[in-house]
Structure formats: structure tokens, C-alpha cells
Coordinates of C-alpha atoms in Angstrom, one line a residue:
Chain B
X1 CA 80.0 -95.5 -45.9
X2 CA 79.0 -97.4 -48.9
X3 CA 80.4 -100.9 -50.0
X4 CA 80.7 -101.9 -53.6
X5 CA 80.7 -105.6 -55.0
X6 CA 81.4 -106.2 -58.5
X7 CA 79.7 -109.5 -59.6
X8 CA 81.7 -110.0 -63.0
X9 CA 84.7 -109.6 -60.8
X10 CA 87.5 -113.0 -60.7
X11 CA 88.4 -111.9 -57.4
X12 CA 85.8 -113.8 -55.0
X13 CA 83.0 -112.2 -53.6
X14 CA 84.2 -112.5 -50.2
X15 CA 87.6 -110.9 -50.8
X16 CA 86.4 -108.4 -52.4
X17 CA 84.7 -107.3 -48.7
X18 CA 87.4 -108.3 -46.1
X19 CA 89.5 -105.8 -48.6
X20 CA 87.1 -102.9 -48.5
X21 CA 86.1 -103.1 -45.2
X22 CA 90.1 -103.4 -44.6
X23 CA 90.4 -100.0 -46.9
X24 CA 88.0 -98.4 -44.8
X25 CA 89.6 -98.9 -41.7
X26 CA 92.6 -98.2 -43.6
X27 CA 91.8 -94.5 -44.8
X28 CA 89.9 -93.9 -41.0
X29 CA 86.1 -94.0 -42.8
X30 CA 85.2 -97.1 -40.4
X31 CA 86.3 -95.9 -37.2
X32 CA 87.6 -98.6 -34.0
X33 CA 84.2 -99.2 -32.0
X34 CA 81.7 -98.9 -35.3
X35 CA 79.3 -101.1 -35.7
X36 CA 78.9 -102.9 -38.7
X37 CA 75.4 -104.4 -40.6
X38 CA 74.3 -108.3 -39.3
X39 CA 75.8 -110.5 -41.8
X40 CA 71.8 -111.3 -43.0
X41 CA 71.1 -107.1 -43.8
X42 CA 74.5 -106.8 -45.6
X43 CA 74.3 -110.4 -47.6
X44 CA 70.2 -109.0 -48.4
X45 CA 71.3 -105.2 -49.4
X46 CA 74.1 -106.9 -51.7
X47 CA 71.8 -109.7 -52.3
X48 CA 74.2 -111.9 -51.8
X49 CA 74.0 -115.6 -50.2
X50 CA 74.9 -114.9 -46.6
X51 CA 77.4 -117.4 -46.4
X52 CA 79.7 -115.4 -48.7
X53 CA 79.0 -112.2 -45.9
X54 CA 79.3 -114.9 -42.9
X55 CA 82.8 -116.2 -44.6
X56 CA 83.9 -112.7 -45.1
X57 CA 83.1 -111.4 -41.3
X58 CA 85.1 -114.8 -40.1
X59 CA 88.2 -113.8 -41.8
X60 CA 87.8 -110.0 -40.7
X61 CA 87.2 -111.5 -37.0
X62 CA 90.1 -113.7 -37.5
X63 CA 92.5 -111.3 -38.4
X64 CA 91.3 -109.0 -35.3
X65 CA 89.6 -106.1 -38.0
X66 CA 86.4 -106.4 -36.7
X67 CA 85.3 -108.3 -33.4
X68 CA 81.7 -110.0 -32.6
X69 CA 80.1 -109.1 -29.4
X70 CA 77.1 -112.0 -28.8
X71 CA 73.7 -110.4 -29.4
X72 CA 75.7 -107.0 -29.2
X73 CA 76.3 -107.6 -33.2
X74 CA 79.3 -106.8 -34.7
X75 CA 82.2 -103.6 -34.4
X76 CA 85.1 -102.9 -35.7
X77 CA 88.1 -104.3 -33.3
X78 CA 89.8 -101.3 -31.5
X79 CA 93.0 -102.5 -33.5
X80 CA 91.5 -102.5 -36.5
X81 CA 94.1 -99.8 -38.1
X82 CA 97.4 -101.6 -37.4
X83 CA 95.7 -105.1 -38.4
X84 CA 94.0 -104.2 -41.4
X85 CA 98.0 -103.7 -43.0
X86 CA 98.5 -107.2 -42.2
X87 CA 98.2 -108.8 -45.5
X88 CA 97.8 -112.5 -44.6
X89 CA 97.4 -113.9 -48.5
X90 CA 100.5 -112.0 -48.7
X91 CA 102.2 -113.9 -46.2
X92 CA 101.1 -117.2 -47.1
X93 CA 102.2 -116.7 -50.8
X94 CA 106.2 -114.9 -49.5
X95 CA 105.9 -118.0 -47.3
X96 CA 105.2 -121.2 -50.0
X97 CA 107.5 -119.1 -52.5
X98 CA 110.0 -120.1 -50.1
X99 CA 109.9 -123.6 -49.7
X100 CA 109.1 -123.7 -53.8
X101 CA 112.3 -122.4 -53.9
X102 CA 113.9 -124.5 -51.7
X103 CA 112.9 -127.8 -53.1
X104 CA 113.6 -126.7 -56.4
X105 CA 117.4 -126.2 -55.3
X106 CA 117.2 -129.1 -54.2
X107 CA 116.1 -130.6 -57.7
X108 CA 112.5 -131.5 -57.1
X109 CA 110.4 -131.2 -60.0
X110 CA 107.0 -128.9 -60.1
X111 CA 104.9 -132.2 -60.1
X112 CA 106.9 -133.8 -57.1
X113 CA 106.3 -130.3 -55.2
X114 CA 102.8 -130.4 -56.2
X115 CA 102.2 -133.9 -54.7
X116 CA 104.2 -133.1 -51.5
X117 CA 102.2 -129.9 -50.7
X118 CA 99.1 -131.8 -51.2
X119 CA 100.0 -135.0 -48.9
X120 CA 101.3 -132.2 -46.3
X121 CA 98.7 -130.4 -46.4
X122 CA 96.3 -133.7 -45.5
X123 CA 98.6 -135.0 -43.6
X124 CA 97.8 -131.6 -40.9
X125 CA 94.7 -131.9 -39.2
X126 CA 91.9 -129.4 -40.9
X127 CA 91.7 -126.6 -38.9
X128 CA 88.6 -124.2 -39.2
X129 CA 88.6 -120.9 -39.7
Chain G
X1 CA 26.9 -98.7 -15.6
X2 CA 25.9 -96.2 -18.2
X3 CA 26.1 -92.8 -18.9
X4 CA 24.1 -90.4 -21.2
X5 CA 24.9 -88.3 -24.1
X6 CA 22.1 -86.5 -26.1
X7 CA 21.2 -87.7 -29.1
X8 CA 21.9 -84.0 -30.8
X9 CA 25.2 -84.0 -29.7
X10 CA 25.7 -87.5 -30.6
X11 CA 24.2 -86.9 -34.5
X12 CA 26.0 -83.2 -34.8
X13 CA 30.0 -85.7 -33.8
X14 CA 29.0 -88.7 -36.4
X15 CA 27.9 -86.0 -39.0
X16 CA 31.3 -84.1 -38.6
X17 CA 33.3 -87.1 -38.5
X18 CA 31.7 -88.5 -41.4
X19 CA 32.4 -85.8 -43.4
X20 CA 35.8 -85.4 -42.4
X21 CA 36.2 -89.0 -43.6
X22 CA 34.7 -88.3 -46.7
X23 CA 36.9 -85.5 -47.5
X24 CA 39.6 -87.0 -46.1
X25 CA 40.1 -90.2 -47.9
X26 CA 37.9 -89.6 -51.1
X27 CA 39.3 -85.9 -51.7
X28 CA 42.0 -84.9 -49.6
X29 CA 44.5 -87.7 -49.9
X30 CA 43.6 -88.3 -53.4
X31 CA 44.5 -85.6 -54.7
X32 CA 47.8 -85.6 -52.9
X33 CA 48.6 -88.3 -54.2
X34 CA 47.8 -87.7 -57.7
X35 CA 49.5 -84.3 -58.4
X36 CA 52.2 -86.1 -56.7
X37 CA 52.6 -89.1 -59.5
X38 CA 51.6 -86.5 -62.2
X39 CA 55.0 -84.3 -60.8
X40 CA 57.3 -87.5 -60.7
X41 CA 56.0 -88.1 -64.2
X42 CA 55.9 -85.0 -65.3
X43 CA 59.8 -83.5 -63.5
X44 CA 61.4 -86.4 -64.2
X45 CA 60.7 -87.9 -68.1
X46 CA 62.1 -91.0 -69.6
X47 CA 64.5 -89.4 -71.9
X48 CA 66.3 -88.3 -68.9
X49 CA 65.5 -91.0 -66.0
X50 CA 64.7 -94.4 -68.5
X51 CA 65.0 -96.2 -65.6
X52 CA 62.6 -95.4 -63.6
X53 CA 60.3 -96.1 -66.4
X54 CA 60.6 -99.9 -67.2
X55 CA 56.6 -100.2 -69.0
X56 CA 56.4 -99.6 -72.4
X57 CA 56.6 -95.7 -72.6
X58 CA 53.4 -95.4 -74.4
X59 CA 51.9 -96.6 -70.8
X60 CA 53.3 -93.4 -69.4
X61 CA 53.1 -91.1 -72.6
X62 CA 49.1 -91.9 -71.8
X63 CA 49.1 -90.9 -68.0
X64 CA 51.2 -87.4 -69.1
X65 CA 49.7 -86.1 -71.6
X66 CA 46.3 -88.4 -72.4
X67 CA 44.2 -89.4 -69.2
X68 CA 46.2 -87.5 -66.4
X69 CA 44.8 -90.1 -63.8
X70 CA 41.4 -88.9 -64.5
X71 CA 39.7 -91.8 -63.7
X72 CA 40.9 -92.3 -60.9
X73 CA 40.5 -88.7 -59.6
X74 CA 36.6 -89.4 -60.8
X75 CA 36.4 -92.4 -59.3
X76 CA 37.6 -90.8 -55.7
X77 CA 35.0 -87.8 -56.8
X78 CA 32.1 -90.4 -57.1
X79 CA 33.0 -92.7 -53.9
X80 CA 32.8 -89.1 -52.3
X81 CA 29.5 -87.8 -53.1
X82 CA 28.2 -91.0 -52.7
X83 CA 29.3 -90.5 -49.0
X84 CA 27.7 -87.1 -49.5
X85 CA 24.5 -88.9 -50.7
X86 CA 24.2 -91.2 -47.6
X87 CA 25.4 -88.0 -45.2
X88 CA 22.1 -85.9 -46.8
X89 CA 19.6 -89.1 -46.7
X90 CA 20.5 -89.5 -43.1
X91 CA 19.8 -85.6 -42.1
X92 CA 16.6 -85.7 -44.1
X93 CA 14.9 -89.1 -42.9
X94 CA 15.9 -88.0 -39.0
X95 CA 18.3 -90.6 -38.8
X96 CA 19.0 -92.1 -35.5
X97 CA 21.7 -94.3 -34.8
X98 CA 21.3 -97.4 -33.2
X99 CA 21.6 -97.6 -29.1
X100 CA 22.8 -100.8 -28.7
X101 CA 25.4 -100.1 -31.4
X102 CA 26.2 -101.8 -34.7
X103 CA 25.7 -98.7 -37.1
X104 CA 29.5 -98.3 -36.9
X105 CA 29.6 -101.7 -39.6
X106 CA 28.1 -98.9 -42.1
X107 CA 31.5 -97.0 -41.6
X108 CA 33.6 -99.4 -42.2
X109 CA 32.1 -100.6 -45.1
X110 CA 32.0 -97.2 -46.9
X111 CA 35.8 -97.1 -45.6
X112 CA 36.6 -100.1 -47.6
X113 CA 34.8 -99.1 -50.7
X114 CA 36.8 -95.3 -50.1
X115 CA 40.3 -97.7 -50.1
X116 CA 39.6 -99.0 -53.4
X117 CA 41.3 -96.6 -55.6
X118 CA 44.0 -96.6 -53.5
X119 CA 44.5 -100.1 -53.6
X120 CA 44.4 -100.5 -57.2
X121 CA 47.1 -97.7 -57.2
X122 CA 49.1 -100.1 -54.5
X123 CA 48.9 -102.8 -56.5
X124 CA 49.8 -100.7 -59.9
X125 CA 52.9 -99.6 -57.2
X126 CA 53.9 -103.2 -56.4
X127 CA 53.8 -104.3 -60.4
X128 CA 56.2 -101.1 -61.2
X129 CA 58.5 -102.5 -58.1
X130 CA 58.4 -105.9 -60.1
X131 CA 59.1 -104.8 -63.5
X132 CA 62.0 -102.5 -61.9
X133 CA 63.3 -105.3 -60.2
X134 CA 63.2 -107.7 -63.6
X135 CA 64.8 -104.9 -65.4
X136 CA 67.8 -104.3 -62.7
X137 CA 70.5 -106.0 -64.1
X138 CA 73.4 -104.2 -62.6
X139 CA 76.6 -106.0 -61.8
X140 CA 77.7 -103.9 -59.3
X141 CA 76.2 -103.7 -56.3
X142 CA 76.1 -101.0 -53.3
X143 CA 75.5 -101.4 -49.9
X144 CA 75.2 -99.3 -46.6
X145 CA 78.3 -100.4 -43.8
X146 CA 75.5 -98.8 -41.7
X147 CA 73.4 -100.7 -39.4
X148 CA 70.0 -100.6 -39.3
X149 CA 68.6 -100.7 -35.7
X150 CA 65.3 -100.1 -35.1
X151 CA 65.4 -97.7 -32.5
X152 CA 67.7 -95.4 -34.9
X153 CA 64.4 -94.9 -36.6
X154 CA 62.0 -94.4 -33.5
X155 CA 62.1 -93.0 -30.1
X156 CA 62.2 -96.1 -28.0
X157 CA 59.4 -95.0 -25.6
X158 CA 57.0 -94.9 -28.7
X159 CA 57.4 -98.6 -29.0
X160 CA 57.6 -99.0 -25.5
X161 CA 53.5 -97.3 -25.2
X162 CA 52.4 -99.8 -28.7
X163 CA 53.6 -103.2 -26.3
X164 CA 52.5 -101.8 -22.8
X165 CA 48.8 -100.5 -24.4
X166 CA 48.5 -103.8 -26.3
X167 CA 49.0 -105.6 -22.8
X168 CA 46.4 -102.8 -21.0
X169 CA 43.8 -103.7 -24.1
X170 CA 44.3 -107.6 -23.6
X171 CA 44.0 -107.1 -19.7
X172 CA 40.8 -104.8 -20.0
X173 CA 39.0 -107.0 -23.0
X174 CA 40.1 -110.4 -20.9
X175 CA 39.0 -109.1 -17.0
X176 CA 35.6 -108.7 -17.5
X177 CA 35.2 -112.2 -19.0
X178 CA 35.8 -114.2 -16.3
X179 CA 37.6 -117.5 -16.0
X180 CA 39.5 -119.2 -19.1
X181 CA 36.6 -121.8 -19.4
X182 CA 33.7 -119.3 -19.8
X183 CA 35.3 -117.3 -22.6
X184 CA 33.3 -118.0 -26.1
X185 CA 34.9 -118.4 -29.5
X186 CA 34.7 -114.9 -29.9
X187 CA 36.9 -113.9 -27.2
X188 CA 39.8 -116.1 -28.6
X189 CA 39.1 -114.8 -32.0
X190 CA 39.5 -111.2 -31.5
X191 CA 42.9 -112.0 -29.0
X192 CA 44.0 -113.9 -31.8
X193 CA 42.9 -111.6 -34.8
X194 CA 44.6 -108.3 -32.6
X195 CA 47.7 -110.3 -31.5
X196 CA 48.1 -111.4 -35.2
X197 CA 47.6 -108.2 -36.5
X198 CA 50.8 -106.6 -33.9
X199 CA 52.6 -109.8 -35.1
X200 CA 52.1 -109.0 -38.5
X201 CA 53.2 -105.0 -38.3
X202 CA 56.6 -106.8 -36.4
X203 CA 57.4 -108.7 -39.1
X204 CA 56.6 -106.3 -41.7
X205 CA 59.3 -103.5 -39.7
X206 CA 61.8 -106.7 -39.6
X207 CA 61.3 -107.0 -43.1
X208 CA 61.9 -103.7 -43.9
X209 CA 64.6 -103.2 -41.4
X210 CA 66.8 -106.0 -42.8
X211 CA 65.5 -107.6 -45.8
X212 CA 65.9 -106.8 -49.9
X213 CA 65.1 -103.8 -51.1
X214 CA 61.7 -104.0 -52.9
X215 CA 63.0 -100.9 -55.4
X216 CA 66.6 -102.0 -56.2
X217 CA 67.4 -98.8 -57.6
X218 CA 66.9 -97.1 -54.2
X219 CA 69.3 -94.9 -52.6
X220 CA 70.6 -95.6 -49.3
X221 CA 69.4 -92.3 -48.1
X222 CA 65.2 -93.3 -49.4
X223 CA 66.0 -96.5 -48.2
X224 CA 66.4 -95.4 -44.5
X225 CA 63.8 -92.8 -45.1
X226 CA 61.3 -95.4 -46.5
X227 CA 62.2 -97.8 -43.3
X228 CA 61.4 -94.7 -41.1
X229 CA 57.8 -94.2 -42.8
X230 CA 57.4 -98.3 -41.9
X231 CA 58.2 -98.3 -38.8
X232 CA 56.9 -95.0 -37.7
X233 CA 53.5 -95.7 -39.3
X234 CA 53.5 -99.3 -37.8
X235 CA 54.1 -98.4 -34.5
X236 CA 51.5 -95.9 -34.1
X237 CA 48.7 -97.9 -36.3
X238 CA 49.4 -100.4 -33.3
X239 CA 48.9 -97.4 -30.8
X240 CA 45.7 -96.2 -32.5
X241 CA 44.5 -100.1 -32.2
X242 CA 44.5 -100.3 -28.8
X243 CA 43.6 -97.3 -27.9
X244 CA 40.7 -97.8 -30.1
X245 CA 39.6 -101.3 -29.2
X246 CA 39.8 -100.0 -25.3
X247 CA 37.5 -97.3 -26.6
X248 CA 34.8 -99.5 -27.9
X249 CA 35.5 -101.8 -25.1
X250 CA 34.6 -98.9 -22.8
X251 CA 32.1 -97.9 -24.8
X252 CA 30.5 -101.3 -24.3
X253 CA 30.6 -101.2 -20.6
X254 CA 29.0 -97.6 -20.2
X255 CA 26.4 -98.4 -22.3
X256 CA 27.9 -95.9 -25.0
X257 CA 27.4 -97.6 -28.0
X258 CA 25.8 -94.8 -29.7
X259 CA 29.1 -93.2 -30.3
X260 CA 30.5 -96.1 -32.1
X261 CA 30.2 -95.0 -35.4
X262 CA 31.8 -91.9 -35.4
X263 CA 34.5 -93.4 -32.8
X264 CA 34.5 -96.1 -36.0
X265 CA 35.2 -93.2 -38.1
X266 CA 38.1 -91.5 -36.4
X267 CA 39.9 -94.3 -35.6
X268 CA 39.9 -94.8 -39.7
X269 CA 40.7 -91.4 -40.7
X270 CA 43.7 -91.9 -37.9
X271 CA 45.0 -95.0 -39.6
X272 CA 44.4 -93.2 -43.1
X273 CA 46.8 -90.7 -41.3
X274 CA 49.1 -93.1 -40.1
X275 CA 49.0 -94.6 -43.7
X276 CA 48.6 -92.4 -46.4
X277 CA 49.2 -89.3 -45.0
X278 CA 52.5 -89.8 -42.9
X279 CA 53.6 -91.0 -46.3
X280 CA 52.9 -87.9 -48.4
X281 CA 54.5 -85.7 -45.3
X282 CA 58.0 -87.7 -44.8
X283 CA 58.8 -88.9 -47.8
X284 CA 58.7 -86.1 -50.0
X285 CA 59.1 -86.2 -53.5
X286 CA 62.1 -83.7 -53.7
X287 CA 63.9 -85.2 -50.7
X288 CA 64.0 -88.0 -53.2
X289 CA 67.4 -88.9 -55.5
X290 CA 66.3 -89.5 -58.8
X291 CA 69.6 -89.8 -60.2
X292 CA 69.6 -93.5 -59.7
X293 CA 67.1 -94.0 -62.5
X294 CA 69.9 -92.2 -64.9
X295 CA 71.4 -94.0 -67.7

């Protein structure tokens, strides 16, 4: 199974992995159990910086598509199928368009919102992904 | 200890082997490899594959229809009956090789004059992979979701005999030396030259096995075959090393040494095997996808 990046894209690099590798467990072409490239052989075949590939792999591994096993390298997670539908930007956006909503019922204005998302958002303690 | 071999039998092997050599890397392999550039020039042309041709054409127009790689056919022709030359010289001045050994230098140096033409085809192979890569300028970019694990491209018990015969070689050419503290320079040397020649096939497979693509047009399908002609060819130059070098070393101790050079000369042709010729037999011109040089 191939995996194609399009450089000249606006959607980031990254995203534009997590969603074919989501496609393909999607349409059944990456199986539960496969195993995928090290993040250093996919980031060199793409010739990408392997960060990009690393930050891609952490969201997959986050959102239980693929899981790493130490030395083992890296599968697909035997969920993979009924995770990969999760749409998590999804989420967040239904989510925020919420609140947005909310405070503007209540009158706030776009810059106020702005301002309170941001000092909520530092307030929180940084959690890494 | 030693043991005797007549010096007939002796002449009649190095003779043989010698001229296998000669055929070998100044004829045989040469003119594989030749009718096999003229056929990728030839089958697929610029018009229809422009990007597999990223010299000026008029580089290319000239090997097609002008010089046909003549010179270096002649050259190979030249290197060989100048081997022929030294071959009929011996036979008619009753050569006799050398008992305590060191006529097997003679081999190798004829080797390396026999490898010229084929280097100066490598490097004419490594500029083409530079000017391809300088000329890729595609913004989409494919990759295999396939690992690539070495022992998907080799039977782990071949890699298994390369580590366990470099260990016998270092334990046979280290036992009969005695304690650390007697060992003379040229004891480390060679453990360091042979060690750092292994190390040097590993990292060449690593790179291979998970680094850029020196041809960026490559299919995955050549890729993995290309990897498999690396990895294949390293692991059993390795084997051919050691057996070799426990040869000689054996040799040494029987008080052989008069079979040095044609031993010399069939470990050569075997890495010219490993080489060149594994190379012409895997990775076949027609197995090859073209259509990634397509406009």
C-alpha cells in the first residue's frame, strides 16, 4: 500500500498521513496487526523531516489507530477500524462552536471570546501529546 | 606442518583460474553490461521516457547511434589480452610460482587494473543518480506503508553463517598468535581492516534498507528489488571473506602458499560474482518499471 504527500498542499504535512493511514484502515487496505515503516524509513522515502512522521505516529497512537510495541516497531492497533471513524478535529471544532455560541448569547463580543479562550487555554496546565 | 602439491597441478589450477578471470571480468561481464545500457537506451528513448534522460540529449544521441560504448568495450578488449599476454609469457618462460607465496599480489593488481572500466562506468552511474535527483522536482511524493526488514530480503541463516565465519576467521587468524602482548602491528591491522570492512557492508545494507532513495524516480517494487541485490551481495561478499582469509590462513600453516594466487584469483572472480554478476541476474532490465521516467 502506497502513501501519497502533496507538498503544495495547505493541509499540514502531518494530517495529511494520520488521514491516509486512517483511510486505509478505513477501506480494510491496512489490516489490525500490520506493521507499519519506522518513523526514520517513512520520513526518508517521503523525504520528509522525521519529526513531521514522529508527530503524525503520536496522534495515530493517541487515538488508538496504530499502537507501538518497544523494539517490536510499530502495528496497526487491533481497533484500528472502529477508531479510525473517530474524527477528533471534528470534535474539538462541534465542541468550541458550542461555547462560541454560548457566549455570544450571552453578548460577548468575538474579541472578548478570543481573549478568554486564550487566558483559558494558559490558564490549563500544557499537556503533551 | 606441510603438505605437497606438484608443481604441474599447481601451474595447470593458476592457468585455468587466470583465464577464467580474464574472461570473466574483461569479457564476460562487460559485455553484459554493455548490451544491457545499449537496450535501456535503445527500448526506452527520450521522446518517450525524458526523464530518465536528464544530460543534454546530444550526450545520449552519441552513445545510440555514434560510439555505442566502444571504447569502453575496447578498453575491456585490451585489459583482456593484456591478461592474455602475461598468461602466454608465463607458459613460455616456464614460470614457477613462488613457494613461500607472494605471487598472488600479481592477481590482484591485474584485478584492479580489470575494475577500471567498471568503475568509471560506476561513477558515470552515480553522476546520472545526481543529475536525476537535481532534476526531481515533484511535489508529490509516494511512499511504501511497507516495512523494510532485513530478513524479508534474506534467509536469516545466511546472515547467521557471514557473523559466525567472521568469528571462526578471527578465532583461527588470533590462536596461533599467542598472547595479546606478542601480537605485531600487523595482527591488529588486518582485525581492524576485516572488522571494518563487515562494518562497512552493515552500514551500507542499513543504508539501503532505510535511507533515501539514491534514484528518486524508483518504483517501490525496484526499490525492494535493488535492496535485495544489496543485501544479498553483501552478505555473501562477507561469506566469501572469511572463507577466503581462513583459506590463506590455512594455506600459511600447511606450507601451501603456492596456491595463493589462483586461490587469489577465485576468491576475485567470486566477489566479481557477488558484484557484478548477481546484479545482471536479479535485477533484470524488463522486471524494471520504466514508466516512472514518463512525462
Amino acid at each position: 500500500m502506497e502513501i501519497l504527500i502533496d507538498i503544495d498542499d495547505p493541509i499540514p504535512l502531518f494530517t495529511q498521513l494520520i488521514s491516509q493511514i486512517k483511510e486505509a484502515v478505513i477501506k480494510g487496505e491496512l489490516k489490525p496487526g500490520t506493521q507499519l515503516p519506522s518513523i526514520r524509513q517513512l520520513a526518508n522515502d517521503l523525504e520528509l523531516n522525521s519529526k513531521t512522521v514522529a508527530k503524525a505516529y503520536r496522534h495515530l497512537e493517541r487515538d488508538s489507530v496504530i499502537q507501538t510495541r518497544g523494539y517490536r516497531g510499530t502495528f496497526v492497533h487491533p481497533d484500528a477500524v472502529a477508531n479510525s471513524a473517530v474524527d477528533l478535529n471534528a470534535l474539538v471544532l462541534s465542541k468550541i462552536g458550542e461555547v462560541i455560541e454560548a457566549c455570544r448569547d450571552a453578548g460577548a463580543t468575538d474579541s472578548e471570546i478570543r481573549i478568554a479562550f486564550g487566558d483559558a487555554m494558559n490558564q490549563r496546565p500544557l499537556r503533551r501529546n | 606442518m606441510s603438505a605437497t602439491l606438484s608443481m604441474s597441478a599447481t601451474l595447470a589450477i593458476f592457468f585455468v583460474t587466470f583465464l577464467c578471470q580474464i574472461i570473466l571480468i574483461s569479457i564476460y561481464y562487460p559485455t553484459k553490461i554493455r548490451r544491457r545500457i545499449l537496450h535501456v537506451i535503445d527500448t526506452y528513448p527520450p521522446s518517450e521516457y525524458p526523464k530518465l534522460y536528464p544530460k543534454p540529449l546530444d550526450a545520449y544521441a552519441q552513445i545510440k547511434s555514434v560510439h555505442r560504448m566502444r571504447f569502453y568495450r575496447n578498453l575491456n578488449y585490451v585489459i583482456a589480452a593484456l591478461g592474455l599476454m602475461i598468461l602466454s609469457a608465463m607458459l613460455a618462460s616456464g614460470y614457477r610460482p613462488d613457494p613461500k607465496g607472494g605471487d598472488e599480489i600479481f592477481v590482484l593488481i591485474y584485478f584492479f587494473v580489470q575494475v577500471c572500466p567498471f568503475m568509471y562506468l560506476v561513477m558515470g552511474e552515480w553522476k546520472q543518480g545526481k543529475l536525476l535527483r537535481a532534476s526531481f522536482v515533484a511535489n508529490k511524493r509516494k511512499a511504501d506503508l511497507n516495512p523494510r526488514r532485513l530478513f524479508d530480503f534474506i534467509p536469516p541463516i545466511y546472515l547467521v553463517t557471514a557473523i559466525l565465519l567472521y568469528i571462526a576467521w578471527l578465532i583461527f587468524y588470533v590462536a596461533p598468535r599467542g598472547e595479546f602482548s606478542s601480537w605485531q602491528t600487523e595482527v591488529y591491522v588486518t582485525i581492524i581492516l576485516i572488522t571494518g570492512l563487515n562494518i562497512a557492508y552493515g552500514v551500507l545494507i542499513a543504508r539501503y534498507l532505510h535511507g533515501k532513495k539514491t534514484n528518486p524516480y524508483q518504483s517501490s517494487k525496484d526499490r525492494m528489488t535493488e535492496v535485495k541485490f544489496i543485501v544479498r551481495s553483501m552478505v555473501f561478499t562477507s561469506i566469501a571473506a572469511s572463507i577466503f582469509l581462513m583459506a590463506t590462513q590455512a594455506v600459511d600453516q600447511y606450507a601451501l602458499e603456492i596456491i595463493d594466487p589462483p586461490l587469489m584469483s577465485l576468491y576475485l572472480q567470486l566477489v566479481s560474482f557477488f558484484g557484478i554478476g548477481s546484479f545482471l541476474q536479479d535485477v533484470k532490465v524488463e522486471s524494471l518499471d520504466f514508466d516512472v521516467y514518463k512525462e
